[in-house]
Amino acid sequence: MDEVDKRFVEFLDRVVKEHEDAHKETRSDFVDKLLAIQSDKSALKLIIWDMFLAGTATSLSFLEWAMTELMRHPKAMKKLQEEIRSSSPQDFFVTEKEAEKMNYLQAVIKEALRLRPPAPLLVPRVLSEDVKLKGYNIPAGTQVIINAWAIQRDTTTWGIDAEEFRPERHLDSNLDFQGQDFKFIPFGSGKRICPGIGFTSALIGVTLANVVKRFNWRMDVEPQRVQHDLTEATGLVIFRKFPLIAIPSSA
């Protein structure tokens, strides 16, 4: 672990130095913005590290739950594999641009994020002014935590099948998770929306597409009860209490 930490710190040092040496007129990304407002290099590297680790944890959570739901719903898995395998050359990895154009893949991603948001409770907010909500007076300075998990399973919004994994609900919908639709906010919304949304959404799309394309999958037969137990572990990022054991075979 110490060796991994050392190598990652060295990597962050290189990233910061490359951005310091680069010509600003030719590029301007997130690290450049941080450099412009943050003079403490140690703090800057910690911010980048936190974003990287947060994006990795949420992506792993998404992949575990998405694969769980796909294996529990073989028809959805087959439909997704058919789309991916017919849209991308057999011996090549699916690219980010290819993944963005796959309608059913995007529907599966949205449905997995809706039903199994990696971070069910959004980052706490503090009210800047007094608010009256449904008869309740909430004073300025109150810390508010938004339950995205509950919002995205609300039957008044999503229908009586809100608890079911059904990617088709997104095929004819313009609903997106970029923070504009308040009934679908796995990454939050507004100025405090998750800054890693671009990194995470690209990563989960490409990863899921290639995992599903290149292999056929089944759950471990034993113990069957544990594999179908969808109890969630506690934590800021939600994984399965009993980790998914998925067995691949050649496609």
XYZ file of C-alpha atoms in Angstrom:
251
model
C 0.000 0.000 0.000
C 2.874 2.386 0.831
C 4.385 1.744 -2.607
C 1.040 2.458 -4.287
C 0.683 5.706 -2.330
C 4.208 6.745 -3.290
C 3.648 6.081 -6.993
C 0.328 7.896 -6.967
C 1.876 10.960 -5.303
C 4.617 10.926 -7.958
C 1.922 10.756 -10.627
C 0.135 13.765 -9.112
C 3.423 15.686 -9.012
C 3.874 15.062 -12.743
C 0.302 16.125 -13.509
C 0.688 19.405 -11.628
C 4.096 20.147 -13.183
C 2.828 19.419 -16.710
C 0.005 21.891 -16.205
C 2.336 24.509 -14.749
C 4.673 24.173 -17.750
C 1.936 24.033 -20.399
C 0.931 27.008 -22.489
C -2.332 28.209 -20.994
C -3.612 29.541 -24.300
C -3.725 26.000 -25.704
C -5.534 24.310 -22.820
C -7.718 24.974 -19.807
C -8.977 22.008 -17.833
C -9.945 21.359 -14.218
C -6.355 21.224 -12.958
C -5.588 24.566 -14.642
C -8.563 26.125 -12.858
C -7.355 24.754 -9.524
C -3.848 26.075 -10.136
C -5.279 29.523 -10.796
C -7.029 29.699 -7.415
C -4.936 27.399 -5.205
C -1.320 28.278 -4.413
C -0.792 25.435 -1.911
C 0.463 22.524 -4.043
C -0.127 19.972 -1.277
C -3.775 20.977 -0.951
C -4.126 20.943 -4.727
C -2.855 17.364 -4.965
C -5.190 16.262 -2.178
C -8.172 17.727 -4.046
C -7.213 15.852 -7.229
C -6.644 12.650 -5.228
C -10.038 12.945 -3.528
C -11.766 13.414 -6.880
C -9.962 10.453 -8.409
C -10.739 8.102 -5.525
C -14.352 9.287 -5.275
C -14.877 8.706 -8.986
C -13.331 5.245 -8.737
C -15.437 4.159 -5.744
C -18.721 5.310 -7.274
C -17.824 3.660 -10.583
C -17.100 0.340 -8.864
C -20.385 0.547 -6.966
C -22.257 1.274 -10.188
C -20.623 -1.624 -12.031
C -21.423 -4.122 -9.274
C -25.085 -3.103 -9.110
C -25.521 -2.789 -12.889
C -24.099 -6.275 -13.455
C -26.244 -7.637 -10.625
C -29.407 -6.259 -12.214
C -28.432 -7.391 -15.712
C -27.807 -10.946 -14.536
C -31.099 -10.909 -12.649
C -32.797 -9.794 -15.875
C -31.427 -12.025 -18.684
C -33.599 -10.406 -21.373
C -32.086 -7.008 -20.619
C -28.578 -8.508 -20.647
C -29.186 -10.182 -24.013
C -30.636 -7.022 -25.533
C -27.662 -4.997 -24.328
C -25.129 -7.519 -25.633
C -26.824 -7.608 -29.028
C -26.705 -3.827 -29.317
C -23.063 -3.562 -28.280
C -21.801 -6.490 -30.347
C -23.615 -5.304 -33.469
C -22.394 -1.717 -33.064
C -18.704 -2.328 -32.395
C -16.128 -4.477 -34.274
C -15.727 -7.853 -32.591
C -12.035 -7.654 -31.710
C -11.971 -4.004 -30.662
C -12.751 -2.319 -27.389
C -15.806 -0.073 -27.298
C -14.739 3.573 -27.278
C -16.304 6.429 -25.354
C -17.819 7.904 -28.522
C -19.296 4.545 -29.524
C -20.783 4.021 -26.066
C -22.469 7.423 -26.137
C -24.380 6.427 -29.305
C -25.736 3.121 -27.933
C -29.315 3.858 -26.893
C -29.989 0.746 -24.842
C -26.625 0.983 -23.088
C -27.441 4.539 -22.044
C -30.879 3.388 -20.874
C -29.289 0.637 -18.754
C -26.851 3.143 -17.244
C -29.655 5.551 -16.369
C -31.812 2.827 -14.862
C -28.952 1.443 -12.759
C -28.136 4.941 -11.493
C -31.818 5.549 -10.741
C -32.460 2.319 -8.874
C -29.011 1.932 -7.299
C -27.382 5.373 -6.926
C -23.796 4.865 -5.672
C -24.190 7.714 -3.167
C -27.852 7.620 -2.033
C -27.457 10.654 0.244
C -26.116 13.712 -1.545
C -23.448 16.017 -0.141
C -24.956 18.037 2.759
C -26.039 21.594 1.995
C -26.588 24.567 4.328
C -29.533 26.899 3.722
C -28.457 30.469 2.986
C -31.912 31.849 3.818
C -35.125 30.863 5.580
C -37.278 28.420 3.620
C -40.872 27.246 4.056
C -41.435 23.760 2.655
C -44.769 21.915 2.874
C -45.769 23.731 6.031
C -42.372 23.447 7.706
C -40.285 26.529 8.518
C -36.604 25.757 7.955
C -34.287 28.522 9.199
C -31.143 29.726 7.460
C -28.047 27.827 8.551
C -29.842 24.483 8.718
C -27.903 21.570 7.253
C -29.981 19.678 4.706
C -29.285 16.197 3.339
C -31.116 15.145 0.169
C -32.137 11.506 -0.172
C -31.606 10.815 -3.885
C -32.352 7.108 -3.325
C -35.889 7.891 -2.143
C -36.533 10.533 -4.809
C -35.563 8.130 -7.578
C -37.902 5.407 -6.278
C -40.907 7.663 -5.702
C -43.948 5.927 -7.213
C -45.764 9.241 -7.740
C -43.011 10.210 -10.178
C -41.807 6.902 -11.591
C -44.997 4.835 -11.483
C -46.007 1.692 -9.643
C -42.989 -0.193 -11.016
C -40.488 2.285 -9.526
C -38.818 -0.530 -7.569
C -38.245 -2.589 -10.718
C -35.210 -2.556 -13.009
C -36.664 -1.575 -16.386
C -34.246 0.243 -18.751
C -37.000 0.654 -21.352
C -38.500 3.494 -19.313
C -35.622 5.701 -20.526
C -35.699 4.859 -24.253
C -38.345 7.425 -25.199
C -37.398 9.919 -22.520
C -35.199 13.010 -22.573
C -34.548 12.591 -18.856
C -30.877 12.967 -17.988
C -28.711 12.841 -14.877
C -26.835 16.089 -15.549
C -28.711 17.845 -12.727
C -31.523 19.469 -14.719
C -34.237 16.967 -13.753
C -34.833 17.048 -10.007
C -36.460 13.628 -9.957
C -33.228 12.053 -11.239
C -30.176 13.388 -9.393
C -27.615 10.613 -8.718
C -24.842 13.222 -9.025
C -26.697 16.076 -7.367
C -27.721 19.336 -9.013
C -26.944 23.029 -9.249
C -23.615 24.684 -8.514
C -22.639 21.881 -6.121
C -23.240 19.056 -8.579
C -20.564 16.369 -8.398
C -17.496 17.794 -10.209
C -16.501 14.294 -11.303
C -19.715 13.638 -13.228
C -17.976 13.821 -16.617
C -15.176 11.456 -15.607
C -17.524 8.981 -13.918
C -20.207 8.895 -16.625
C -17.598 8.283 -19.338
C -15.829 5.617 -17.279
C -18.940 3.618 -16.379
C -20.222 3.647 -19.958
C -17.015 2.348 -21.505
C -16.370 -0.164 -18.717
C -19.857 -1.676 -18.708
C -19.951 -1.851 -22.514
C -16.662 -3.750 -22.756
C -17.368 -6.087 -19.848
C -20.724 -7.058 -21.356
C -19.435 -7.224 -24.931
C -16.446 -9.478 -24.451
C -17.941 -12.064 -22.090
C -21.116 -13.884 -21.213
C -21.864 -13.771 -17.496
C -23.604 -15.783 -14.812
C -23.800 -15.570 -11.046
C -21.965 -18.107 -8.938
C -24.364 -20.979 -8.231
C -23.298 -21.365 -4.601
C -24.439 -19.952 -2.325
C -27.489 -19.007 -4.398
C -29.269 -17.332 -1.497
C -26.381 -14.966 -0.835
C -25.947 -14.029 -4.505
C -29.602 -12.988 -4.758
C -29.550 -11.127 -1.445
C -29.627 -7.456 -2.474
C -28.999 -6.080 1.008
C -26.927 -2.906 0.818
C -23.815 -2.345 2.916
C -23.664 0.864 4.930
C -21.360 3.676 3.871
C -21.163 6.916 1.923
C -20.845 4.858 -1.268
C -23.193 1.877 -1.330
C -21.960 -1.576 -2.328
C -23.650 -4.941 -1.906
C -23.429 -6.383 1.600
C -22.656 -9.724 -0.035
C -20.299 -8.951 -2.963
C -21.338 -10.065 -6.422
C -19.572 -13.194 -7.655
C -19.865 -13.168 -11.449
C -18.386 -15.917 -13.611
C -17.386 -15.019 -17.202
C -17.284 -17.270 -20.231
C -16.187 -16.582 -23.794
C -18.687 -14.605 -25.833
